[in-house]
Coordinates of C-alpha atoms in Angstrom, one line a residue:
X1 CA -0.1 0.0 -0.1
X2 CA 3.0 2.4 0.6
X3 CA 4.8 1.5 -2.6
X4 CA 6.2 4.4 -4.4
X5 CA 5.7 4.8 -8.1
X6 CA 8.8 3.9 -10.2
X7 CA 10.5 6.9 -11.7
X8 CA 10.3 7.6 -14.8
X9 CA 13.3 6.9 -17.3
X10 CA 15.0 9.7 -18.9
X11 CA 14.2 10.2 -22.7
X12 CA 17.1 9.0 -24.7
X13 CA 17.8 9.1 -28.2
X14 CA 17.7 5.5 -29.8
X15 CA 20.7 4.5 -31.7
X16 CA 20.1 3.8 -35.4
X17 CA 19.8 0.0 -36.2
X18 CA 21.7 -1.6 -38.7
X19 CA 18.6 -3.1 -40.1
X20 CA 16.3 -0.3 -40.6
X21 CA 17.0 3.5 -41.5
X22 CA 15.5 6.2 -39.4
X23 CA 15.3 9.3 -41.5
X24 CA 14.8 11.6 -38.6
X25 CA 18.1 13.9 -38.6
X26 CA 17.9 14.0 -34.8
X27 CA 18.8 10.3 -34.7
X28 CA 21.2 10.5 -37.3
X29 CA 23.1 13.5 -35.7
X30 CA 22.7 11.5 -32.3
X31 CA 24.6 8.8 -34.0
X32 CA 27.1 10.9 -35.5
X33 CA 27.9 12.4 -32.0
X34 CA 27.8 8.8 -30.6
X35 CA 30.6 7.8 -33.0
X36 CA 32.7 10.6 -32.0
X37 CA 32.2 10.3 -28.4
X38 CA 33.4 6.7 -28.7
X39 CA 36.8 7.5 -29.4
X40 CA 36.9 9.8 -26.1
X41 CA 34.7 7.5 -23.7
X42 CA 36.7 5.1 -21.4
X43 CA 40.2 6.4 -22.6
X44 CA 42.0 5.7 -19.5
X45 CA 40.7 2.2 -19.3
X46 CA 42.9 0.2 -21.8
X47 CA 40.3 -0.5 -23.9
X48 CA 40.2 2.0 -26.9
X49 CA 41.7 0.8 -29.9
X50 CA 43.2 2.8 -32.8
X51 CA 41.3 4.5 -35.3
X52 CA 41.5 5.0 -39.0
X53 CA 39.3 7.5 -40.8
X54 CA 38.9 7.3 -44.3
X55 CA 37.5 10.4 -45.8
X56 CA 37.1 12.1 -49.1
X57 CA 38.9 15.1 -49.6
X58 CA 37.1 18.0 -48.0
X59 CA 34.5 16.1 -46.0
X60 CA 35.8 17.3 -42.4
X61 CA 37.9 14.4 -41.1
X62 CA 40.3 16.9 -39.5
X63 CA 37.4 18.6 -38.0
X64 CA 35.8 15.3 -36.5
X65 CA 39.0 14.1 -35.1
X66 CA 40.3 17.6 -33.9
X67 CA 36.9 17.7 -31.8
X68 CA 37.7 14.4 -30.1
X69 CA 41.4 15.3 -29.2
X70 CA 40.1 18.4 -27.8
X71 CA 37.8 16.6 -25.6
X72 CA 40.5 14.1 -24.5
X73 CA 42.8 17.2 -23.7
X74 CA 40.1 18.8 -21.7
X75 CA 39.0 15.8 -19.5
X76 CA 42.7 14.7 -19.1
X77 CA 44.6 17.6 -18.7
X78 CA 48.1 17.0 -18.0
X79 CA 47.5 13.2 -18.1
X80 CA 46.9 13.5 -22.2
X81 CA 50.1 13.1 -23.8
X82 CA 49.7 13.7 -27.6
X83 CA 51.9 14.1 -31.0
X84 CA 50.3 15.5 -34.2
X85 CA 51.9 14.6 -37.6
X86 CA 50.1 17.3 -39.8
X87 CA 50.6 17.7 -43.7
X88 CA 48.8 21.2 -44.0
X89 CA 50.7 24.1 -42.7
X90 CA 47.5 26.1 -41.9
X91 CA 46.3 23.1 -39.8
X92 CA 49.4 23.0 -37.6
X93 CA 48.7 26.2 -35.4
X94 CA 45.4 24.6 -34.2
X95 CA 47.2 21.3 -33.1
X96 CA 50.2 23.4 -31.6
X97 CA 47.6 25.0 -29.1
X98 CA 46.4 21.7 -27.9
X99 CA 49.0 19.1 -28.4
X100 CA 52.6 18.4 -26.7
X101 CA 54.3 18.2 -29.9
X102 CA 52.8 19.3 -33.6
X103 CA 55.0 18.7 -36.3
X104 CA 54.5 19.7 -40.3
X105 CA 55.9 16.5 -42.0
X106 CA 56.2 18.3 -45.3
X107 CA 59.1 20.8 -43.7
X108 CA 60.5 18.3 -41.0
X109 CA 60.0 14.8 -42.1
X110 CA 63.1 13.3 -40.2
X111 CA 62.0 15.0 -37.2
X112 CA 58.5 14.0 -37.5
X113 CA 59.8 10.1 -38.0
X114 CA 62.0 10.5 -34.5
X115 CA 59.5 12.1 -32.6
X116 CA 57.0 9.3 -33.7
X117 CA 59.4 6.4 -32.7
X118 CA 60.0 8.2 -29.0
X119 CA 56.4 9.2 -28.7
X120 CA 55.5 5.3 -29.1
X121 CA 58.6 4.1 -27.1
X122 CA 57.5 6.6 -24.1
X123 CA 54.0 5.4 -24.2
X124 CA 54.2 2.0 -23.5
X125 CA 54.2 2.0 -19.9
X126 CA 51.5 1.6 -17.4
X127 CA 51.7 5.2 -16.0
X128 CA 48.0 6.2 -16.2
X129 CA 48.5 8.8 -19.0
X130 CA 46.5 8.7 -21.9
X131 CA 48.4 8.9 -25.3
X132 CA 47.2 10.0 -28.9
X133 CA 49.4 9.5 -31.9
X134 CA 47.7 11.1 -35.1
X135 CA 49.0 10.8 -38.6
X136 CA 47.4 13.6 -41.0
X137 CA 46.6 12.4 -44.5
X138 CA 48.6 9.3 -44.4
X139 CA 49.4 8.4 -47.8
X140 CA 51.1 12.2 -48.1
X141 CA 52.6 12.0 -44.8
X142 CA 54.3 8.5 -45.6
X143 CA 55.8 10.1 -48.8
X144 CA 57.4 12.9 -47.0
X145 CA 58.6 10.6 -44.4
X146 CA 60.1 8.2 -46.8
X147 CA 62.0 10.8 -48.0
X148 CA 63.1 12.2 -45.2
X149 CA 64.6 9.0 -43.6
X150 CA 65.7 7.1 -46.8
X151 CA 69.2 5.7 -45.9
X152 CA 69.6 7.0 -42.2
X153 CA 70.0 4.6 -39.2
X154 CA 68.7 5.0 -35.7
X155 CA 70.2 3.8 -32.4
X156 CA 66.9 3.3 -30.3
X157 CA 68.9 3.7 -27.0
X158 CA 69.9 7.5 -27.7
X159 CA 68.1 8.1 -30.7
X160 CA 71.1 8.9 -32.5
X161 CA 71.1 9.2 -36.1
X162 CA 73.4 8.0 -38.7
X163 CA 73.8 8.3 -42.6
X164 CA 75.1 4.6 -42.5
X165 CA 75.4 1.4 -41.2
X166 CA 79.3 2.0 -41.1
X167 CA 79.0 5.6 -39.5
X168 CA 76.6 3.9 -36.7
X169 CA 79.4 1.1 -36.2
X170 CA 82.3 4.0 -35.9
X171 CA 80.0 5.5 -33.5
X172 CA 79.8 2.2 -31.3
X173 CA 76.2 2.0 -32.1
X174 CA 76.2 -1.8 -33.4
X175 CA 72.6 -2.1 -32.8
X176 CA 71.8 0.9 -35.0
X177 CA 68.5 -0.3 -37.5
X178 CA 67.1 1.2 -40.5
X179 CA 65.0 4.2 -39.5
X180 CA 62.1 3.6 -41.9
X181 CA 62.3 0.1 -40.2
X182 CA 62.1 1.5 -36.8
X183 CA 59.2 3.7 -37.7
X184 CA 57.1 1.0 -39.5
X185 CA 57.5 -1.1 -36.1
X186 CA 56.4 1.9 -34.0
X187 CA 53.3 2.2 -35.9
X188 CA 52.6 -1.6 -35.9
X189 CA 53.1 -1.7 -32.3
X190 CA 51.0 1.4 -31.4
X191 CA 48.2 -0.1 -33.6
X192 CA 48.2 -3.5 -32.3
X193 CA 48.9 -3.5 -28.6
X194 CA 48.7 0.3 -27.7
X195 CA 45.5 0.2 -26.2
X196 CA 47.0 -1.9 -22.9
X197 CA 48.8 1.3 -22.4
X198 CA 45.9 3.8 -23.3
X199 CA 47.7 4.6 -26.4
X200 CA 45.7 4.9 -29.7
X201 CA 47.1 5.7 -33.1
X202 CA 44.9 7.9 -35.1
X203 CA 45.3 7.8 -39.0
X204 CA 43.3 10.0 -41.5
X205 CA 43.5 9.2 -45.2
X206 CA 41.9 10.4 -48.6
X207 CA 41.9 6.8 -50.1
X208 CA 38.9 4.4 -49.4
X209 CA 41.3 1.3 -49.8
X210 CA 42.6 0.1 -46.2
X211 CA 45.2 -2.0 -47.6
X212 CA 47.0 1.3 -48.3
X213 CA 48.0 1.3 -44.8
X214 CA 50.8 -1.0 -44.7
X215 CA 50.9 -1.3 -40.7
X216 CA 47.7 -3.2 -40.9
X217 CA 49.1 -5.7 -43.4
X218 CA 46.6 -8.6 -42.1
X219 CA 42.8 -9.0 -41.4
X220 CA 43.3 -9.8 -38.1
X221 CA 45.3 -6.4 -37.7
X222 CA 42.5 -4.4 -39.5
X223 CA 39.9 -6.2 -36.8
X224 CA 41.6 -4.5 -34.0
X225 CA 41.0 -0.9 -34.8
X226 CA 37.8 1.5 -35.2
X227 CA 37.0 2.5 -39.0
X228 CA 35.3 5.7 -39.8
X229 CA 34.1 6.6 -43.4
X230 CA 33.0 10.0 -43.9
X231 CA 32.2 12.0 -47.0
X232 CA 30.0 14.8 -48.2
X233 CA 26.4 13.9 -49.6
X234 CA 28.0 15.1 -53.5
X235 CA 30.5 12.6 -52.9
X236 CA 29.0 9.6 -51.0
X237 CA 30.1 7.5 -53.8
X238 CA 33.5 7.3 -51.7
X239 CA 31.7 5.7 -49.0
X240 CA 29.7 2.9 -51.6
X241 CA 33.1 2.2 -53.2
X242 CA 34.4 1.5 -49.7
X243 CA 31.9 -0.7 -49.1
X244 CA 32.3 -2.9 -52.3
X245 CA 36.0 -3.8 -50.6
X246 CA 35.6 -7.4 -48.8
X247 CA 38.6 -6.7 -46.9
X248 CA 36.5 -4.0 -44.6
X249 CA 33.5 -5.9 -44.6
X250 CA 33.5 -9.7 -45.2
X251 CA 29.7 -10.3 -45.1
X252 CA 28.4 -9.1 -48.6
X253 CA 24.8 -9.1 -47.3
X254 CA 25.9 -6.5 -44.4
X255 CA 27.4 -4.5 -47.4
X256 CA 24.3 -4.5 -49.3
X257 CA 22.2 -3.7 -46.4
X258 CA 24.8 -0.8 -45.7
X259 CA 24.8 0.8 -49.0
X260 CA 21.0 0.3 -49.1
X261 CA 20.8 2.6 -46.0
X262 CA 23.3 5.0 -47.0
X263 CA 21.3 5.3 -50.6
X264 CA 18.2 6.3 -48.3
X265 CA 19.5 9.3 -46.6
X266 CA 18.6 12.4 -48.2
X267 CA 20.9 15.3 -46.8
X268 CA 19.7 18.9 -47.6
X269 CA 22.9 20.6 -45.9
X270 CA 26.5 20.5 -46.2
X271 CA 26.8 18.3 -43.1
X272 CA 29.1 15.1 -44.1
X273 CA 27.5 11.5 -44.0
X274 CA 29.5 9.3 -41.7
X275 CA 29.8 5.4 -41.1
X276 CA 31.5 3.6 -38.5
X277 CA 31.8 -0.2 -37.2
X278 CA 31.0 1.5 -34.0
X279 CA 28.0 -0.5 -32.4
X280 CA 28.1 -3.2 -35.5
X281 CA 28.2 -0.4 -37.8
X282 CA 26.3 2.9 -37.4
X283 CA 25.3 5.5 -40.0
X284 CA 24.8 8.9 -39.1
X285 CA 25.1 12.6 -40.3
X286 CA 27.6 14.8 -38.4
X287 CA 26.2 18.1 -37.4
X288 CA 27.2 21.7 -37.6
X289 CA 28.0 21.7 -34.0
X290 CA 30.9 19.7 -34.3
X291 CA 32.3 22.1 -36.7
X292 CA 31.5 24.8 -34.4
X293 CA 33.6 23.2 -31.7
X294 CA 36.7 22.9 -34.0
X295 CA 36.4 26.3 -35.4
X296 CA 36.6 27.6 -31.8
X297 CA 39.5 25.3 -31.3
X298 CA 41.2 26.7 -34.4
X299 CA 40.9 30.0 -32.9
X300 CA 42.9 29.3 -29.7
X301 CA 46.7 29.3 -31.6
X302 CA 48.5 31.2 -28.8
X303 CA 49.8 29.4 -26.2
X304 CA 50.4 31.1 -23.0
X305 CA 54.0 31.7 -22.1
X306 CA 53.9 29.4 -18.9
X307 CA 52.3 26.5 -21.0
X308 CA 55.0 26.8 -23.4
X309 CA 57.8 26.6 -20.6
X310 CA 56.1 23.4 -19.3
X311 CA 55.7 21.8 -22.6
X312 CA 59.3 22.6 -23.2
X313 CA 60.3 20.9 -19.9
X314 CA 58.0 18.0 -20.7
X315 CA 58.9 17.2 -24.3
X316 CA 61.8 17.1 -26.6
X317 CA 60.5 19.4 -29.3
X318 CA 57.8 21.8 -29.5
X319 CA 57.3 23.2 -32.8
X320 CA 55.9 26.9 -33.2
X321 CA 54.2 28.3 -36.0
X322 CA 57.3 30.0 -37.4
X323 CA 59.7 26.9 -36.9
X324 CA 58.9 25.1 -40.1
X325 CA 62.5 24.8 -40.9
X326 CA 63.6 21.1 -42.2
X327 CA 65.6 19.2 -39.7
X328 CA 67.7 16.9 -42.2
X329 CA 71.5 17.6 -40.9
X330 CA 72.3 14.5 -39.0
X331 CA 74.8 16.2 -36.8
X332 CA 72.6 19.2 -35.9
X333 CA 69.8 16.9 -35.3
X334 CA 71.8 14.9 -32.7
X335 CA 72.9 18.0 -30.8
X336 CA 69.1 18.9 -30.5
X337 CA 68.1 15.6 -29.4
X338 CA 70.7 14.9 -26.9
X339 CA 70.1 18.4 -25.4
X340 CA 66.4 17.7 -25.0
X341 CA 66.2 14.0 -24.2
X342 CA 62.8 13.0 -22.5

């Protein structure tokens, strides 16, 4: 007789089922936010994998990942460790403002390779920190990195760089290995086991072919990560073409089902369509609010002096907007690195 009424359940936006399409834009927007948030939620619980975002040019891949990056930085503050390798010079200031290290690979390819190796090695420890490595426009980055590391060797104990194996031996660095091999190994390690140490590798690419990512050389390697496909409405064929690849989704019925769902979506705005393997493949439309968050971040390009000093103390290199000169001289590079070891 004195039983109290059960509290009413809060109203929640339902997630889009993979078998039916709800054309309500509130649901599609909610799905896109859920996909973005899946890159952030539980980041310190040793469970979030790496992420590959395959996007058509101009679809907003940097915007989507940049907003998630900002959320991680705001949530974990000093416990968020980050390295961003950027292709476009105009994107560099935004990531300098929110990253421990941000490097334009076009102008500093060798330094970028060394910092990737150091960052992965230093992140492979259980210290409670959350680490993110972002490789922007992977295919373009790889071309610059390949040119920058060609013929070079690295001592993984001291991070000293040599022009040849003979030079390394003369310097008593008998265990020096190819800088290219060391870079590929670091990326592969970050992708496969990084989650155990709260390290995630985020990669963006303009190619819809997952086989273009060599550090994910097998289907088993591809299966451990998150995949996001992104395209504006006028270029939705980019997503459809990706769905034709059985390396991405082996179930042909599933591929046909998703393609039909995408065909049924009508977008009357400039908001991009997003499809991710989150929750057994989820379809959405990225709302303008995500763009607004990123633009707000882009406006914060000035680092306060106190913050700059702290970053320089904790990290080996912090590139400022005007620090874009190539770092290709071996002797000069070694002096720089030895003077600023982690």
